[in-house]
Amino acid sequence: MSERIREYFHVLWLAAIVICAAAALFAVFFVSCTRASGGDADDSAPAMKDAAMAEDAGTETSATPEPTPSPTPEPAPTELQETEDMGEEYLAKCVFLGDSTTYGAGVYEALPWPQVWTTSIGTMDLGAQSYVDLDVYAEDGSVRSLSIRDAVADVKPEYLIITLGLNGISYMDEVQFKEEYTDLISGIRQANPDTKIICHSIYPVTDSMAPTGISNAGVLQANQWIYDVAEATGTRYLNTHDLLMDDTGNLNADYGNGDGIHLGPAGFEVVKTNVRTHGYQ
């Protein structure tokens, strides 16, 4: 091989070596850049994840807690319980609606007439509650004839104590008795929703009333019906019956007026005291 050919091949080898070296350096540079770029991406991912977790944690921490539900208050018992003596001021806010057993409160001046609601003949039947007219007295002594519902709408008594049903014992069954009593309560509420209704027990009688169809067994049964109506309608029941009877279950002679069915002055004092000491709350 001539000297010129050897020099030619020598140049080719050197060029090949230079090209390979350049290619190797380019490869190394490319891989380094790629790793650096990939490393940045990998490093940023945990940081972003940590930031998101921190944000979520902050959101959970600052979230408004669920309010604690308030306990539902226990409903008041149907029967009025003993309280401190509410006094004459409380009693003066009460109107007594009833039959002849209520009429006596005005006759004996146990209560002023404006607080006593009954008919002009001094008695009243539960069965007539939807149409009967009452004598409603004003403070000046004047009197108006009004239905029960009109009287309630006009006077708007704060407390209305109902003592009715004695006359119905002799002819009413449970269904009729409760229907009339419930209708009465409904009518009063429509006339004045703010009036607080107290369903009052019927008073005991003596055995001498048995021939009229009114007995103490009937009174006890009717009082249970009255209690049932009070419970069903969400009104209140006041038991004065037990305070007025003697050891035999009859009307205590000390509290009656001697006719076997009506109270005397001492009996009405028991009624008033029981009303004051079993306040509507």
mmCIF file of N, CA and C in Angstrom, residues 56-183:
data_model
loop_
_atom_site.group_PDB
_atom_site.id
_atom_site.type_symbol
_atom_site.label_atom_id
_atom_site.label_comp_id
_atom_site.label_asym_id
_atom_site.label_seq_id
_atom_site.Cartn_x
_atom_site.Cartn_y
_atom_site.Cartn_z
ATOM 1 N N ASP A 56 -56.896 19.552 52.337
ATOM 2 C CA ASP A 56 -58.017 18.723 52.793
ATOM 3 C C ASP A 56 -58.085 18.677 54.307
ATOM 4 N N ALA A 57 -56.903 18.537 54.923
ATOM 5 C CA ALA A 57 -56.874 18.474 56.388
ATOM 6 C C ALA A 57 -57.378 19.771 56.982
ATOM 7 N N GLY A 58 -56.980 20.897 56.359
ATOM 8 C CA GLY A 58 -57.449 22.184 56.863
ATOM 9 C C GLY A 58 -58.937 22.325 56.711
ATOM 10 N N THR A 59 -59.455 21.812 55.590
ATOM 11 C CA THR A 59 -60.903 21.897 55.371
ATOM 12 C C THR A 59 -61.656 21.094 56.414
ATOM 13 N N GLU A 60 -61.157 19.872 56.701
ATOM 14 C CA GLU A 60 -61.809 19.034 57.702
ATOM 15 C C GLU A 60 -61.758 19.685 59.072
ATOM 16 N N THR A 61 -60.650 20.305 59.381
ATOM 17 C CA THR A 61 -60.490 20.911 60.707
ATOM 18 C C THR A 61 -61.424 22.090 60.892
ATOM 19 N N SER A 62 -61.600 22.876 59.816
ATOM 20 C CA SER A 62 -62.394 24.089 59.936
ATOM 21 C C SER A 62 -63.879 23.865 59.655
ATOM 22 N N ALA A 63 -64.267 22.620 59.317
ATOM 23 C CA ALA A 63 -65.670 22.343 59.009
ATOM 24 C C ALA A 63 -66.549 22.608 60.237
ATOM 25 N N THR A 64 -67.744 23.166 60.002
ATOM 26 C CA THR A 64 -68.674 23.455 61.100
ATOM 27 C C THR A 64 -69.242 22.154 61.665
ATOM 28 N N PRO A 65 -69.105 21.921 62.966
ATOM 29 C CA PRO A 65 -69.621 20.660 63.537
ATOM 30 C C PRO A 65 -71.138 20.625 63.486
ATOM 31 N N GLU A 66 -71.675 19.419 63.415
ATOM 32 C CA GLU A 66 -73.122 19.238 63.425
ATOM 33 C C GLU A 66 -73.690 19.723 64.759
ATOM 34 N N PRO A 67 -74.780 20.524 64.723
ATOM 35 C CA PRO A 67 -75.359 20.997 65.997
ATOM 36 C C PRO A 67 -75.942 19.857 66.811
ATOM 37 N N THR A 68 -75.780 19.944 68.101
ATOM 38 C CA THR A 68 -76.349 18.937 68.993
ATOM 39 C C THR A 68 -77.853 19.152 69.108
ATOM 40 N N PRO A 69 -78.646 18.138 68.752
ATOM 41 C CA PRO A 69 -80.108 18.340 68.808
ATOM 42 C C PRO A 69 -80.581 18.598 70.236
ATOM 43 N N SER A 70 -81.510 19.542 70.356
ATOM 44 C CA SER A 70 -82.063 19.852 71.673
ATOM 45 C C SER A 70 -83.020 18.747 72.093
ATOM 46 N N PRO A 71 -82.995 18.361 73.353
ATOM 47 C CA PRO A 71 -83.920 17.308 73.805
ATOM 48 C C PRO A 71 -85.361 17.768 73.707
ATOM 49 N N THR A 72 -86.234 16.875 73.305
ATOM 50 C CA THR A 72 -87.660 17.188 73.211
ATOM 51 C C THR A 72 -88.249 17.238 74.621
ATOM 52 N N PRO A 73 -88.862 18.376 74.987
ATOM 53 C CA PRO A 73 -89.407 18.467 76.343
ATOM 54 C C PRO A 73 -90.542 17.476 76.566
ATOM 55 N N GLU A 74 -90.608 16.972 77.765
ATOM 56 C CA GLU A 74 -91.688 16.059 78.108
ATOM 57 C C GLU A 74 -93.006 16.820 78.127
ATOM 58 N N PRO A 75 -94.062 16.236 77.543
ATOM 59 C CA PRO A 75 -95.354 16.930 77.584
ATOM 60 C C PRO A 75 -95.873 17.022 79.011
ATOM 61 N N ALA A 76 -96.599 18.095 79.291
ATOM 62 C CA ALA A 76 -97.158 18.268 80.626
ATOM 63 C C ALA A 76 -98.190 17.179 80.888
ATOM 64 N N PRO A 77 -98.258 16.664 82.112
ATOM 65 C CA PRO A 77 -99.266 15.644 82.411
ATOM 66 C C PRO A 77 -100.664 16.217 82.256
ATOM 67 N N THR A 78 -101.605 15.367 81.877
ATOM 68 C CA THR A 78 -102.980 15.825 81.669
ATOM 69 C C THR A 78 -103.571 16.369 82.962
ATOM 70 N N GLU A 79 -103.363 15.659 84.053
ATOM 71 C CA GLU A 79 -103.933 16.104 85.326
ATOM 72 C C GLU A 79 -103.026 17.153 85.962
ATOM 73 N N LEU A 80 -103.613 18.267 86.348
ATOM 74 C CA LEU A 80 -102.849 19.320 86.996
ATOM 75 C C LEU A 80 -102.270 18.816 88.312
ATOM 76 N N GLN A 81 -100.994 19.090 88.499
ATOM 77 C CA GLN A 81 -100.299 18.641 89.703
ATOM 78 C C GLN A 81 -100.255 19.767 90.739
ATOM 79 N N GLU A 82 -99.969 19.385 91.968
ATOM 80 C CA GLU A 82 -99.922 20.373 93.048
ATOM 81 C C GLU A 82 -98.793 21.371 92.809
ATOM 82 N N THR A 83 -99.088 22.631 93.025
ATOM 83 C CA THR A 83 -98.118 23.706 92.879
ATOM 84 C C THR A 83 -98.144 24.563 94.144
ATOM 85 N N GLU A 84 -97.311 25.573 94.168
ATOM 86 C CA GLU A 84 -97.439 26.560 95.224
ATOM 87 C C GLU A 84 -98.781 27.269 95.064
ATOM 88 N N ASP A 85 -99.263 27.878 96.136
ATOM 89 C CA ASP A 85 -100.529 28.592 96.063
ATOM 90 C C ASP A 85 -100.370 29.780 95.112
ATOM 91 N N MET A 86 -101.135 29.749 94.023
ATOM 92 C CA MET A 86 -101.021 30.792 93.006
ATOM 93 C C MET A 86 -101.716 32.087 93.431
ATOM 94 N N GLY A 87 -102.507 32.014 94.501
ATOM 95 C CA GLY A 87 -103.089 33.219 95.077
ATOM 96 C C GLY A 87 -104.354 33.706 94.398
ATOM 97 N N GLU A 88 -104.899 34.785 94.972
ATOM 98 C CA GLU A 88 -106.154 35.345 94.469
ATOM 99 C C GLU A 88 -105.988 35.972 93.085
ATOM 100 N N GLU A 89 -104.797 36.433 92.788
ATOM 101 C CA GLU A 89 -104.565 37.032 91.470
ATOM 102 C C GLU A 89 -104.776 36.000 90.363
ATOM 103 N N TYR A 90 -104.283 34.781 90.592
ATOM 104 C CA TYR A 90 -104.488 33.699 89.626
ATOM 105 C C TYR A 90 -105.964 33.317 89.560
ATOM 106 N N LEU A 91 -106.596 33.187 90.709
ATOM 107 C CA LEU A 91 -108.007 32.814 90.749
ATOM 108 C C LEU A 91 -108.870 33.831 90.008
ATOM 109 N N ALA A 92 -108.519 35.101 90.103
ATOM 110 C CA ALA A 92 -109.294 36.158 89.449
ATOM 111 C C ALA A 92 -109.231 36.071 87.931
ATOM 112 N N LYS A 93 -108.257 35.345 87.397
ATOM 113 C CA LYS A 93 -108.135 35.181 85.945
ATOM 114 C C LYS A 93 -108.960 34.006 85.427
ATOM 115 N N CYS A 94 -109.616 33.295 86.339
ATOM 116 C CA CYS A 94 -110.368 32.099 85.969
ATOM 117 C C CYS A 94 -111.857 32.407 85.831
ATOM 118 N N VAL A 95 -112.461 31.874 84.788
ATOM 119 C CA VAL A 95 -113.913 31.906 84.624
ATOM 120 C C VAL A 95 -114.417 30.475 84.754
ATOM 121 N N PHE A 96 -115.506 30.284 85.508
ATOM 122 C CA PHE A 96 -116.060 28.968 85.778
ATOM 123 C C PHE A 96 -117.325 28.772 84.951
ATOM 124 N N LEU A 97 -117.277 27.851 84.009
ATOM 125 C CA LEU A 97 -118.414 27.520 83.153
ATOM 126 C C LEU A 97 -119.031 26.218 83.649
ATOM 127 N N GLY A 98 -120.319 26.241 83.976
ATOM 128 C CA GLY A 98 -120.889 25.001 84.477
ATOM 129 C C GLY A 98 -122.394 25.022 84.649
ATOM 130 N N ASP A 99 -122.874 23.986 85.327
ATOM 131 C CA ASP A 99 -124.301 23.808 85.573
ATOM 132 C C ASP A 99 -124.654 24.363 86.944
ATOM 133 N N SER A 100 -125.671 23.789 87.559
ATOM 134 C CA SER A 100 -126.131 24.320 88.855
ATOM 135 C C SER A 100 -125.089 24.159 89.949
ATOM 136 N N THR A 101 -124.168 23.215 89.791
ATOM 137 C CA THR A 101 -123.117 23.049 90.805
ATOM 138 C C THR A 101 -122.100 24.192 90.731
ATOM 139 N N THR A 102 -122.081 24.902 89.617
ATOM 140 C CA THR A 102 -121.241 26.094 89.480
ATOM 141 C C THR A 102 -122.023 27.352 89.841
ATOM 142 N N TYR A 103 -123.292 27.361 89.522
ATOM 143 C CA TYR A 103 -124.157 28.506 89.799
ATOM 144 C C TYR A 103 -124.107 28.900 91.276
ATOM 145 N N GLY A 104 -123.984 27.914 92.152
ATOM 146 C CA GLY A 104 -123.947 28.187 93.585
ATOM 147 C C GLY A 104 -122.776 29.048 94.012
ATOM 148 N N ALA A 105 -121.680 29.053 93.221
ATOM 149 C CA ALA A 105 -120.526 29.878 93.570
ATOM 150 C C ALA A 105 -120.885 31.352 93.548
ATOM 151 N N GLY A 106 -121.789 31.724 92.655
ATOM 152 C CA GLY A 106 -122.257 33.107 92.624
ATOM 153 C C GLY A 106 -123.291 33.371 93.698
ATOM 154 N N VAL A 107 -124.185 32.401 93.913
ATOM 155 C CA VAL A 107 -125.247 32.559 94.917
ATOM 156 C C VAL A 107 -124.654 32.759 96.305
ATOM 157 N N TYR A 108 -123.633 31.959 96.636
ATOM 158 C CA TYR A 108 -123.012 32.053 97.955
ATOM 159 C C TYR A 108 -121.870 33.075 97.995
ATOM 160 N N GLU A 109 -121.706 33.799 96.919
ATOM 161 C CA GLU A 109 -120.678 34.842 96.812
ATOM 162 C C GLU A 109 -119.270 34.299 97.030
ATOM 163 N N ALA A 110 -119.088 33.037 96.673
ATOM 164 C CA ALA A 110 -117.742 32.468 96.697
ATOM 165 C C ALA A 110 -116.912 33.051 95.556
ATOM 166 N N LEU A 111 -117.588 33.414 94.462
ATOM 167 C CA LEU A 111 -116.947 34.039 93.308
ATOM 168 C C LEU A 111 -117.825 35.192 92.841
ATOM 169 N N PRO A 112 -117.238 36.246 92.292
ATOM 170 C CA PRO A 112 -118.054 37.328 91.724
ATOM 171 C C PRO A 112 -118.752 36.826 90.458
ATOM 172 N N TRP A 113 -119.930 37.361 90.175
ATOM 173 C CA TRP A 113 -120.726 36.879 89.049
ATOM 174 C C TRP A 113 -120.016 36.934 87.695
ATOM 175 N N PRO A 114 -119.168 37.915 87.410
ATOM 176 C CA PRO A 114 -118.482 37.886 86.112
ATOM 177 C C PRO A 114 -117.618 36.639 85.902
ATOM 178 N N GLN A 115 -117.272 35.948 86.999
ATOM 179 C CA GLN A 115 -116.476 34.734 86.875
ATOM 180 C C GLN A 115 -117.334 33.472 86.835
ATOM 181 N N VAL A 116 -118.647 33.624 86.883
ATOM 182 C CA VAL A 116 -119.548 32.471 86.895
ATOM 183 C C VAL A 116 -120.397 32.505 85.626
ATOM 184 N N TRP A 117 -120.239 31.495 84.778
ATOM 185 C CA TRP A 117 -121.012 31.408 83.539
ATOM 186 C C TRP A 117 -121.954 30.211 83.582
ATOM 187 N N THR A 118 -123.242 30.485 83.605
ATOM 188 C CA THR A 118 -124.254 29.448 83.450
ATOM 189 C C THR A 118 -125.496 30.109 82.864
ATOM 190 N N THR A 119 -126.589 29.388 82.788
ATOM 191 C CA THR A 119 -127.780 29.947 82.141
ATOM 192 C C THR A 119 -128.605 30.770 83.131
ATOM 193 N N SER A 120 -129.606 31.434 82.601
ATOM 194 C CA SER A 120 -130.465 32.280 83.449
ATOM 195 C C SER A 120 -131.268 31.467 84.452
ATOM 196 N N ILE A 121 -131.465 30.177 84.169
ATOM 197 C CA ILE A 121 -132.214 29.332 85.125
ATOM 198 C C ILE A 121 -131.277 28.647 86.110
ATOM 199 N N GLY A 122 -130.003 28.926 85.999
ATOM 200 C CA GLY A 122 -129.053 28.430 86.996
ATOM 201 C C GLY A 122 -128.566 27.019 86.772
ATOM 202 N N THR A 123 -128.788 26.441 85.624
ATOM 203 C CA THR A 123 -128.272 25.102 85.348
ATOM 204 C C THR A 123 -127.983 24.985 83.861
ATOM 205 N N MET A 124 -127.403 23.866 83.484
ATOM 206 C CA MET A 124 -127.004 23.681 82.090
ATOM 207 C C MET A 124 -126.734 22.212 81.828
ATOM 208 N N ASP A 125 -127.106 21.760 80.637
ATOM 209 C CA ASP A 125 -126.892 20.368 80.234
ATOM 210 C C ASP A 125 -125.753 20.306 79.223
ATOM 211 N N LEU A 126 -124.859 19.357 79.384
ATOM 212 C CA LEU A 126 -123.759 19.193 78.437
ATOM 213 C C LEU A 126 -124.282 19.018 77.015
ATOM 214 N N GLY A 127 -125.412 18.342 76.868
ATOM 215 C CA GLY A 127 -125.968 18.102 75.542
ATOM 216 C C GLY A 127 -126.439 19.358 74.845
ATOM 217 N N ALA A 128 -126.577 20.455 75.595
ATOM 218 C CA ALA A 128 -127.041 21.721 75.010
ATOM 219 C C ALA A 128 -125.902 22.709 74.779
ATOM 220 N N GLN A 129 -124.665 22.257 74.941
ATOM 221 C CA GLN A 129 -123.523 23.182 74.913
ATOM 222 C C GLN A 129 -123.382 23.943 73.597
ATOM 223 N N SER A 130 -123.872 23.380 72.501
ATOM 224 C CA SER A 130 -123.661 24.024 71.203
ATOM 225 C C SER A 130 -124.653 25.143 70.911
ATOM 226 N N TYR A 131 -125.749 25.213 71.680
ATOM 227 C CA TYR A 131 -126.764 26.229 71.372
ATOM 228 C C TYR A 131 -127.295 27.008 72.569
ATOM 229 N N VAL A 132 -126.974 26.591 73.774
ATOM 230 C CA VAL A 132 -127.501 27.260 74.960
ATOM 231 C C VAL A 132 -126.899 28.662 75.111
ATOM 232 N N ASP A 133 -127.664 29.580 75.701
ATOM 233 C CA ASP A 133 -127.180 30.933 75.984
ATOM 234 C C ASP A 133 -126.840 31.076 77.465
ATOM 235 N N LEU A 134 -125.771 31.783 77.734
ATOM 236 C CA LEU A 134 -125.315 32.019 79.095
ATOM 237 C C LEU A 134 -125.686 33.430 79.546
ATOM 238 N N ASP A 135 -125.777 33.598 80.848
ATOM 239 C CA ASP A 135 -125.831 34.943 81.432
ATOM 240 C C ASP A 135 -124.394 35.361 81.728
ATOM 241 N N VAL A 136 -123.916 36.350 80.989
ATOM 242 C CA VAL A 136 -122.538 36.804 81.152
ATOM 243 C C VAL A 136 -122.561 38.192 81.775
ATOM 244 N N TYR A 137 -122.074 38.270 83.017
ATOM 245 C CA TYR A 137 -122.120 39.519 83.778
ATOM 246 C C TYR A 137 -120.871 40.357 83.524
ATOM 247 N N ALA A 138 -121.049 41.654 83.517
ATOM 248 C CA ALA A 138 -119.940 42.604 83.436
ATOM 249 C C ALA A 138 -119.625 43.098 84.849
ATOM 250 N N GLU A 139 -118.527 43.819 84.976
ATOM 251 C CA GLU A 139 -118.119 44.319 86.285
ATOM 252 C C GLU A 139 -119.135 45.303 86.859
ATOM 253 N N ASP A 140 -119.851 46.008 85.997
ATOM 254 C CA ASP A 140 -120.835 46.982 86.478
ATOM 255 C C ASP A 140 -122.178 46.345 86.831
ATOM 256 N N GLY A 141 -122.265 45.025 86.739
ATOM 257 C CA GLY A 141 -123.501 44.330 87.091
ATOM 258 C C GLY A 141 -124.446 44.081 85.940
ATOM 259 N N SER A 142 -124.177 44.674 84.786
ATOM 260 C CA SER A 142 -125.025 44.427 83.621
ATOM 261 C C SER A 142 -124.799 43.003 83.123
ATOM 262 N N VAL A 143 -125.805 42.449 82.446
ATOM 263 C CA VAL A 143 -125.732 41.065 82.005
ATOM 264 C C VAL A 143 -126.139 40.962 80.542
ATOM 265 N N ARG A 144 -125.444 40.115 79.818
ATOM 266 C CA ARG A 144 -125.773 39.861 78.422
ATOM 267 C C ARG A 144 -126.029 38.368 78.236
ATOM 268 N N SER A 145 -126.851 38.045 77.273
ATOM 269 C CA SER A 145 -127.126 36.650 76.931
ATOM 270 C C SER A 145 -126.298 36.283 75.708
ATOM 271 N N LEU A 146 -125.330 35.390 75.900
ATOM 272 C CA LEU A 146 -124.408 35.010 74.830
ATOM 273 C C LEU A 146 -124.241 33.497 74.792
ATOM 274 N N SER A 147 -124.009 32.979 73.607
ATOM 275 C CA SER A 147 -123.645 31.566 73.508
ATOM 276 C C SER A 147 -122.263 31.360 74.134
ATOM 277 N N ILE A 148 -121.926 30.121 74.389
ATOM 278 C CA ILE A 148 -120.614 29.845 74.985
ATOM 279 C C ILE A 148 -119.500 30.369 74.090
ATOM 280 N N ARG A 149 -119.608 30.111 72.815
ATOM 281 C CA ARG A 149 -118.547 30.511 71.892
ATOM 282 C C ARG A 149 -118.455 32.029 71.768
ATOM 283 N N ASP A 150 -119.605 32.695 71.725
ATOM 284 C CA ASP A 150 -119.597 34.162 71.653
ATOM 285 C C ASP A 150 -119.055 34.775 72.936
ATOM 286 N N ALA A 151 -119.385 34.159 74.069
ATOM 287 C CA ALA A 151 -118.888 34.670 75.346
ATOM 288 C C ALA A 151 -117.367 34.569 75.419
ATOM 289 N N VAL A 152 -116.837 33.432 74.960
ATOM 290 C CA VAL A 152 -115.385 33.248 74.964
ATOM 291 C C VAL A 152 -114.716 34.243 74.015
ATOM 292 N N ALA A 153 -115.284 34.422 72.835
ATOM 293 C CA ALA A 153 -114.709 35.354 71.865
ATOM 294 C C ALA A 153 -114.749 36.786 72.372
ATOM 295 N N ASP A 154 -115.784 37.141 73.126
ATOM 296 C CA ASP A 154 -115.947 38.515 73.602
ATOM 297 C C ASP A 154 -115.103 38.790 74.850
ATOM 298 N N VAL A 155 -115.190 37.916 75.838
ATOM 299 C CA VAL A 155 -114.506 38.136 77.117
ATOM 300 C C VAL A 155 -113.031 37.715 77.045
ATOM 301 N N LYS A 156 -112.750 36.673 76.279
ATOM 302 C CA LYS A 156 -111.391 36.125 76.157
ATOM 303 C C LYS A 156 -110.790 35.791 77.529
ATOM 304 N N PRO A 157 -111.425 34.908 78.276
ATOM 305 C CA PRO A 157 -110.874 34.557 79.593
ATOM 306 C C PRO A 157 -109.503 33.904 79.457
ATOM 307 N N GLU A 158 -108.641 34.198 80.396
ATOM 308 C CA GLU A 158 -107.309 33.585 80.344
ATOM 309 C C GLU A 158 -107.392 32.101 80.681
ATOM 310 N N TYR A 159 -108.205 31.769 81.692
ATOM 311 C CA TYR A 159 -108.436 30.375 82.076
ATOM 312 C C TYR A 159 -109.937 30.130 82.123
ATOM 313 N N LEU A 160 -110.374 29.012 81.534
ATOM 314 C CA LEU A 160 -111.781 28.636 81.570
ATOM 315 C C LEU A 160 -111.886 27.258 82.199
ATOM 316 N N ILE A 161 -112.557 27.196 83.351
ATOM 317 C CA ILE A 161 -112.709 25.942 84.093
ATOM 318 C C ILE A 161 -114.115 25.408 83.832
ATOM 319 N N ILE A 162 -114.198 24.248 83.201
ATOM 320 C CA ILE A 162 -115.476 23.658 82.801
ATOM 321 C C ILE A 162 -115.889 22.587 83.813
ATOM 322 N N THR A 163 -117.060 22.766 84.425
ATOM 323 C CA THR A 163 -117.609 21.751 85.333
ATOM 324 C C THR A 163 -118.975 21.356 84.793
ATOM 325 N N LEU A 164 -118.972 20.423 83.855
ATOM 326 C CA LEU A 164 -120.195 20.006 83.180
ATOM 327 C C LEU A 164 -120.274 18.484 83.076
ATOM 328 N N GLY A 165 -121.491 18.003 82.899
ATOM 329 C CA GLY A 165 -121.682 16.576 82.660
ATOM 330 C C GLY A 165 -122.554 15.881 83.682
ATOM 331 N N LEU A 166 -122.822 16.530 84.822
ATOM 332 C CA LEU A 166 -123.608 15.874 85.870
ATOM 333 C C LEU A 166 -124.998 15.492 85.368
ATOM 334 N N ASN A 167 -125.663 16.418 84.674
ATOM 335 C CA ASN A 167 -127.007 16.117 84.185
ATOM 336 C C ASN A 167 -126.995 15.061 83.093
ATOM 337 N N GLY A 168 -125.909 14.961 82.358
ATOM 338 C CA GLY A 168 -125.826 13.989 81.273
ATOM 339 C C GLY A 168 -125.623 12.562 81.734
ATOM 340 N N ILE A 169 -125.217 12.391 82.996
ATOM 341 C CA ILE A 169 -124.966 11.043 83.503
ATOM 342 C C ILE A 169 -126.191 10.154 83.374
ATOM 343 N N SER A 170 -127.370 10.749 83.557
ATOM 344 C CA SER A 170 -128.601 9.953 83.603
ATOM 345 C C SER A 170 -129.045 9.441 82.231
ATOM 346 N N TYR A 171 -128.533 10.006 81.144
ATOM 347 C CA TYR A 171 -129.026 9.559 79.830
ATOM 348 C C TYR A 171 -127.956 9.410 78.754
ATOM 349 N N MET A 172 -126.750 9.905 78.968
ATOM 350 C CA MET A 172 -125.715 9.829 77.937
ATOM 351 C C MET A 172 -124.864 8.579 78.073
ATOM 352 N N ASP A 173 -124.507 7.983 76.920
ATOM 353 C CA ASP A 173 -123.501 6.928 76.955
ATOM 354 C C ASP A 173 -122.127 7.565 76.729
ATOM 355 N N GLU A 174 -121.099 6.747 76.751
ATOM 356 C CA GLU A 174 -119.733 7.276 76.648
ATOM 357 C C GLU A 174 -119.495 8.024 75.341
ATOM 358 N N VAL A 175 -119.990 7.471 74.244
ATOM 359 C CA VAL A 175 -119.749 8.087 72.944
ATOM 360 C C VAL A 175 -120.376 9.479 72.872
ATOM 361 N N GLN A 176 -121.627 9.589 73.253
ATOM 362 C CA GLN A 176 -122.301 10.884 73.187
ATOM 363 C C GLN A 176 -121.665 11.891 74.141
ATOM 364 N N PHE A 177 -121.360 11.443 75.337
ATOM 365 C CA PHE A 177 -120.748 12.318 76.338
ATOM 366 C C PHE A 177 -119.445 12.900 75.795
ATOM 367 N N LYS A 178 -118.578 12.035 75.280
ATOM 368 C CA LYS A 178 -117.274 12.485 74.801
ATOM 369 C C LYS A 178 -117.402 13.356 73.559
ATOM 370 N N GLU A 179 -118.343 13.037 72.691
ATOM 371 C CA GLU A 179 -118.538 13.858 71.494
ATOM 372 C C GLU A 179 -118.951 15.283 71.857
ATOM 373 N N GLU A 180 -119.897 15.411 72.796
ATOM 374 C CA GLU A 180 -120.350 16.738 73.197
ATOM 375 C C GLU A 180 -119.233 17.514 73.888
ATOM 376 N N TYR A 181 -118.511 16.842 74.752
ATOM 377 C CA TYR A 181 -117.431 17.514 75.491
ATOM 378 C C TYR A 181 -116.309 17.943 74.533
ATOM 379 N N THR A 182 -115.965 17.065 73.587
ATOM 380 C CA THR A 182 -114.917 17.386 72.618
ATOM 381 C C THR A 182 -115.337 18.546 71.724
ATOM 382 N N ASP A 183 -116.606 18.555 71.310
ATOM 383 C CA ASP A 183 -117.117 19.644 70.483
ATOM 384 C C ASP A 183 -117.080 20.973 71.238
#
